[in-house]
Amino acid sequence: MLLLGLSSCREDRIFSEYKIEEFSFQGHQAKIVFPHSKGENGFWVWRARFWGVEPQVDKALLEKGFHVAYIDVANLFGNSEAVALWNDFYAFITKKYHLNQKVVLEGFSRGGLIIYNWASQNPKKVACVYADAPVCDIKSWPGGLYTGSGSPKDWEVCLQAYGLDENSVMGFKGNPIHTCTKLAKAKVPVLHVFGDADEVVPHFENTELLAKNFEEVGGKIELIQKNGVGHHPHSLEDPEPIVDFILSHTIHKAP
């Protein structure tokens, strides 16, 4: 993947005005950022990947009383091991920090794999999904089997993570383009932000195909297309549309 993790020093500077706890959870790096004033409903956003990158949505939600949590499962590519780890992390973090039973999922790039695969098994625990230039089919990225650039090194690791090979992956039905239908049927609100010039995770192989499958089973998905923008930068310079979407399904949700 072109986007690399930032150094811990830079991450600390990004959230320097907030209290942060960093710890290891079952051998995986984890973090939680605390708002200055916790919201009464204990809402939180779960960042799936690329901690500290384009943090404008996270910081806006922190100011609204949300916590922001993270656990690194990048090299599992959203497989069953990653889902099981997320199940344990969810149970741990909601209990220890007294957070809401419904979480906002935020997935950048390959983070799209775990947010959808976990959410599809736990739809009642999801307030809404915000996916940004998300990978929705491993054959697109890291596979690069269609028009995208792919990543041969990551592809090898990904196939091993799923116990697949170049032949069996062609019939694989564990991608977000498939698992998303469970969220759609559960009426979980979803927002995708993507660039129409993305050559790493092409939108028509990922977001557009997922949206088609999502809507075919009665789900509603919102799309924000960034004209002329590639895989980077993620998010929006002005995050208000994303933040408003999240608030409308949490703090401002109609009873």
Tab-separated table of C-alpha atoms in Angstrom, residues 1-246:
chain	number	residue	atom	x	y	z
A	1	MET	CA	0.000	0.000	0.000
A	2	LEU	CA	1.313	3.440	-0.802
A	3	LEU	CA	0.150	4.972	2.463
A	4	LEU	CA	2.504	4.145	5.303
A	5	GLY	CA	1.987	4.491	9.038
A	6	LEU	CA	3.257	7.673	10.657
A	7	SER	CA	5.823	7.735	13.437
A	8	SER	CA	4.565	7.640	16.999
A	9	CYS	CA	6.114	11.053	17.625
A	10	ARG	CA	4.085	12.627	14.862
A	11	GLU	CA	0.956	10.819	16.014
A	12	ASP	CA	1.476	12.171	19.520
A	13	ARG	CA	1.723	15.711	18.160
A	14	ILE	CA	-1.521	15.315	16.206
A	15	PHE	CA	-3.503	14.494	19.347
A	16	SER	CA	-1.218	16.275	21.817
A	17	GLU	CA	-4.067	18.283	23.329
A	18	TYR	CA	-5.906	15.118	24.376
A	19	LYS	CA	-5.230	12.345	26.854
A	20	ILE	CA	-4.060	9.188	25.061
A	21	GLU	CA	-3.588	5.682	26.373
A	22	GLU	CA	-1.372	3.356	24.325
A	23	PHE	CA	-1.181	-0.342	25.115
A	24	SER	CA	-0.771	-3.825	23.688
A	25	PHE	CA	-3.901	-5.917	23.285
A	26	GLN	CA	-3.299	-9.588	22.550
A	27	GLY	CA	0.031	-8.593	21.026
A	28	HIS	CA	-1.378	-5.817	18.834
A	29	GLN	CA	-0.727	-2.092	19.180
A	30	ALA	CA	-3.804	-0.292	20.493
A	31	LYS	CA	-4.750	3.251	21.468
A	32	ILE	CA	-7.631	5.263	22.806
A	33	VAL	CA	-7.965	9.041	22.774
A	34	PHE	CA	-10.186	10.723	25.341
A	35	PRO	CA	-12.277	13.825	24.687
A	36	HIS	CA	-11.898	16.796	27.009
A	37	SER	CA	-15.469	16.160	28.104
A	38	LYS	CA	-17.058	12.754	27.593
A	39	GLY	CA	-20.446	12.804	25.888
A	40	GLU	CA	-23.287	11.512	28.038
A	41	ASN	CA	-24.016	8.636	25.641
A	42	GLY	CA	-20.409	7.417	25.450
A	43	PHE	CA	-20.194	7.534	21.669
A	44	TRP	CA	-16.930	6.488	20.060
A	45	VAL	CA	-15.308	6.086	16.671
A	46	TRP	CA	-13.175	3.051	15.840
A	47	ARG	CA	-10.376	3.881	13.396
A	48	ALA	CA	-9.437	0.761	11.477
A	49	ARG	CA	-6.192	1.803	9.827
A	50	PHE	CA	-3.599	4.558	9.334
A	51	TRP	CA	-3.729	6.108	12.762
A	52	GLY	CA	-3.277	9.877	12.709
A	53	VAL	CA	-3.610	10.272	8.927
A	54	GLU	CA	-6.030	13.052	7.905
A	55	PRO	CA	-7.375	13.244	11.486
A	56	GLN	CA	-9.853	16.077	10.917
A	57	VAL	CA	-12.953	13.890	11.393
A	58	ASP	CA	-11.505	12.255	14.519
A	59	LYS	CA	-10.622	15.613	16.055
A	60	ALA	CA	-14.027	17.077	15.244
A	61	LEU	CA	-15.695	14.111	16.953
A	62	LEU	CA	-13.401	14.384	19.969
A	63	GLU	CA	-14.681	17.934	20.365
A	64	LYS	CA	-18.211	16.493	20.359
A	65	GLY	CA	-17.387	14.165	23.252
A	66	PHE	CA	-16.496	11.013	21.276
A	67	HIS	CA	-13.606	8.732	22.177
A	68	VAL	CA	-11.382	7.491	19.322
A	69	ALA	CA	-10.024	3.934	19.485
A	70	TYR	CA	-7.622	1.921	17.350
A	71	ILE	CA	-6.059	-1.522	17.154
A	72	ASP	CA	-3.598	-2.540	14.446
A	73	VAL	CA	-4.683	-5.591	12.419
A	74	ALA	CA	-3.315	-4.379	9.071
A	75	ASN	CA	-1.568	-7.547	7.925
A	76	LEU	CA	-4.600	-9.730	8.586
A	77	PHE	CA	-6.574	-8.009	5.808
A	78	GLY	CA	-9.909	-8.367	7.592
A	79	ASN	CA	-9.748	-12.176	7.855
A	80	SER	CA	-11.443	-14.315	10.518
A	81	GLU	CA	-8.514	-13.868	12.917
A	82	ALA	CA	-8.876	-10.090	12.638
A	83	VAL	CA	-12.642	-10.312	13.213
A	84	ALA	CA	-12.129	-12.463	16.324
A	85	LEU	CA	-9.562	-10.000	17.655
A	86	TRP	CA	-11.946	-7.119	17.031
A	87	ASN	CA	-14.682	-8.994	18.881
A	88	ASP	CA	-12.432	-9.243	21.928
A	89	PHE	CA	-11.251	-5.644	21.634
A	90	TYR	CA	-14.825	-4.375	21.364
A	91	ALA	CA	-15.834	-6.258	24.512
A	92	PHE	CA	-12.765	-4.993	26.363
A	93	ILE	CA	-13.013	-1.354	25.386
A	94	THR	CA	-16.759	-0.924	25.837
A	95	LYS	CA	-16.571	-2.438	29.316
A	96	LYS	CA	-13.400	-0.746	30.570
A	97	TYR	CA	-14.216	2.731	29.316
A	98	HIS	CA	-18.025	2.494	29.627
A	99	LEU	CA	-18.584	3.308	25.977
A	100	ASN	CA	-21.732	3.042	23.883
A	101	GLN	CA	-22.671	-0.420	22.625
A	102	LYS	CA	-22.984	1.054	19.125
A	103	VAL	CA	-19.749	2.196	17.519
A	104	VAL	CA	-18.941	4.424	14.536
A	105	LEU	CA	-16.608	2.513	12.199
A	106	GLU	CA	-14.012	4.479	10.227
A	107	GLY	CA	-12.016	2.642	7.568
A	108	PHE	CA	-9.358	4.211	5.352
A	109	SER	CA	-8.062	2.197	2.384
A	110	ARG	CA	-7.362	-1.418	3.513
A	111	GLY	CA	-9.271	-0.548	6.696
A	112	GLY	CA	-12.400	-1.100	4.612
A	113	LEU	CA	-11.785	-4.847	4.781
A	114	ILE	CA	-12.002	-5.178	8.556
A	115	ILE	CA	-14.789	-2.667	9.168
A	116	TYR	CA	-17.113	-4.466	6.767
A	117	ASN	CA	-16.141	-7.992	7.711
A	118	TRP	CA	-16.515	-7.242	11.428
A	119	ALA	CA	-19.691	-5.189	11.007
A	120	SER	CA	-21.330	-7.873	8.874
A	121	GLN	CA	-21.090	-10.217	11.853
A	122	ASN	CA	-22.022	-7.536	14.388
A	123	PRO	CA	-24.552	-5.218	12.704
A	124	LYS	CA	-26.408	-4.451	15.950
A	125	LYS	CA	-23.189	-3.029	17.399
A	126	VAL	CA	-22.702	-0.490	14.595
A	127	ALA	CA	-24.158	3.038	14.650
A	128	CYS	CA	-22.870	3.856	11.166
A	129	VAL	CA	-19.964	3.252	8.796
A	130	TYR	CA	-17.642	5.866	7.279
A	131	ALA	CA	-15.341	4.316	4.670
A	132	ASP	CA	-12.732	6.394	2.822
A	133	ALA	CA	-11.241	5.132	-0.465
A	134	PRO	CA	-11.893	1.677	1.005
A	135	VAL	CA	-10.663	-1.653	-0.274
A	136	CYS	CA	-13.826	-3.674	-0.869
A	137	ASP	CA	-12.351	-6.609	-2.806
A	138	ILE	CA	-8.911	-8.111	-2.175
A	139	LYS	CA	-8.697	-9.052	-5.859
A	140	SER	CA	-8.640	-5.339	-6.675
A	141	TRP	CA	-6.123	-4.456	-3.940
A	142	PRO	CA	-3.665	-5.873	-3.087
A	143	GLY	CA	-4.326	-8.369	-5.881
A	144	GLY	CA	-4.235	-5.879	-8.751
A	145	LEU	CA	-6.124	-8.453	-10.844
A	146	TYR	CA	-8.178	-5.820	-12.663
A	147	THR	CA	-7.162	-2.238	-13.457
A	148	GLY	CA	-5.578	-1.191	-10.156
A	149	SER	CA	-1.838	-1.112	-9.516
A	150	GLY	CA	-1.962	-3.736	-6.754
A	151	SER	CA	0.876	-4.665	-4.415
A	152	PRO	CA	2.599	-8.030	-5.058
A	153	LYS	CA	4.209	-8.166	-1.600
A	154	ASP	CA	0.942	-7.423	0.210
A	155	TRP	CA	-0.924	-9.816	-2.090
A	156	GLU	CA	1.269	-12.704	-0.988
A	157	VAL	CA	0.642	-11.872	2.687
A	158	CYS	CA	-3.082	-11.413	2.050
A	159	LEU	CA	-3.494	-14.794	0.370
A	160	GLN	CA	-1.674	-16.467	3.256
A	161	ALA	CA	-3.882	-14.640	5.771
A	162	TYR	CA	-6.990	-16.098	4.128
A	163	GLY	CA	-5.536	-19.501	3.290
A	164	LEU	CA	-6.139	-18.871	-0.415
A	165	ASP	CA	-4.163	-19.175	-3.614
A	166	GLU	CA	-4.357	-17.557	-7.048
A	167	ASN	CA	-7.088	-19.998	-8.101
A	168	SER	CA	-9.273	-20.307	-5.007
A	169	VAL	CA	-9.371	-16.545	-4.461
A	170	MET	CA	-11.415	-16.128	-7.635
A	171	GLY	CA	-14.425	-17.741	-5.966
A	172	PHE	CA	-13.864	-16.126	-2.569
A	173	LYS	CA	-17.026	-14.558	-1.088
A	174	GLY	CA	-15.564	-12.988	2.053
A	175	ASN	CA	-14.972	-9.522	0.623
A	176	PRO	CA	-16.908	-6.394	1.678
A	177	ILE	CA	-18.615	-6.389	-1.743
A	178	HIS	CA	-20.267	-9.603	-0.527
A	179	THR	CA	-20.456	-9.175	3.256
A	180	CYS	CA	-21.939	-5.663	2.975
A	181	THR	CA	-25.370	-7.097	2.195
A	182	LYS	CA	-25.779	-8.133	5.837
A	183	LEU	CA	-25.352	-4.488	6.859
A	184	ALA	CA	-27.744	-3.350	4.166
A	185	LYS	CA	-30.438	-5.739	5.374
A	186	ALA	CA	-29.849	-4.508	8.948
A	187	LYS	CA	-30.335	-0.901	7.720
A	188	VAL	CA	-26.924	0.252	8.971
A	189	PRO	CA	-26.165	3.747	7.551
A	190	VAL	CA	-23.069	3.884	5.335
A	191	LEU	CA	-21.016	6.717	3.820
A	192	HIS	CA	-18.177	6.320	1.321
A	193	VAL	CA	-15.761	9.093	0.331
A	194	PHE	CA	-13.590	8.378	-2.713
A	195	GLY	CA	-11.576	9.956	-5.506
A	196	ASP	CA	-12.659	9.248	-9.062
A	197	ALA	CA	-9.005	9.182	-10.212
A	198	ASP	CA	-7.901	6.546	-7.691
A	199	GLU	CA	-5.538	4.097	-9.429
A	200	VAL	CA	-4.597	2.196	-6.262
A	201	VAL	CA	-8.120	1.277	-5.137
A	202	PRO	CA	-10.235	2.061	-8.220
A	203	HIS	CA	-13.701	3.158	-7.128
A	204	PHE	CA	-15.551	1.206	-9.823
A	205	GLU	CA	-13.971	-2.054	-8.583
A	206	ASN	CA	-14.644	-1.240	-4.955
A	207	THR	CA	-17.053	1.462	-3.784
A	208	GLU	CA	-19.319	1.389	-6.839
A	209	LEU	CA	-19.618	-2.398	-6.856
A	210	LEU	CA	-20.284	-2.447	-3.114
A	211	ALA	CA	-22.893	0.302	-3.461
A	212	LYS	CA	-24.653	-1.651	-6.202
A	213	ASN	CA	-24.827	-4.805	-4.082
A	214	PHE	CA	-25.811	-2.779	-1.014
A	215	GLU	CA	-28.725	-1.079	-2.739
A	216	GLU	CA	-29.952	-4.245	-4.449
A	217	VAL	CA	-30.924	-5.688	-1.065
A	218	GLY	CA	-32.574	-2.499	0.144
A	219	GLY	CA	-29.705	-0.693	1.846
A	220	LYS	CA	-29.063	3.035	1.614
A	221	ILE	CA	-25.534	4.297	1.078
A	222	GLU	CA	-24.291	7.869	0.689
A	223	LEU	CA	-21.398	8.599	-1.682
A	224	ILE	CA	-19.120	11.640	-1.783
A	225	GLN	CA	-17.047	11.666	-4.964
A	226	LYS	CA	-13.919	13.817	-5.163
A	227	ASN	CA	-13.421	14.752	-8.791
A	228	GLY	CA	-9.877	14.446	-10.113
A	229	VAL	CA	-8.547	13.083	-6.810
A	230	GLY	CA	-6.556	9.866	-6.529
A	231	HIS	CA	-6.117	7.574	-3.553
A	232	HIS	CA	-4.698	10.465	-1.535
A	233	PRO	CA	-5.474	12.618	0.267
A	234	HIS	CA	-8.114	10.806	2.274
A	235	SER	CA	-11.062	12.518	3.947
A	236	LEU	CA	-12.161	16.057	3.043
A	237	GLU	CA	-10.357	19.318	3.700
A	238	ASP	CA	-13.574	20.471	5.325
A	239	PRO	CA	-14.854	17.363	7.142
A	240	GLU	CA	-18.268	18.843	7.936
A	241	PRO	CA	-20.273	16.572	5.565
A	242	ILE	CA	-18.682	13.466	7.115
A	243	VAL	CA	-19.079	14.726	10.670
A	244	ASP	CA	-22.707	15.683	10.023
A	245	PHE	CA	-23.403	12.183	8.680
A	246	ILE	CA	-21.945	10.600	11.812
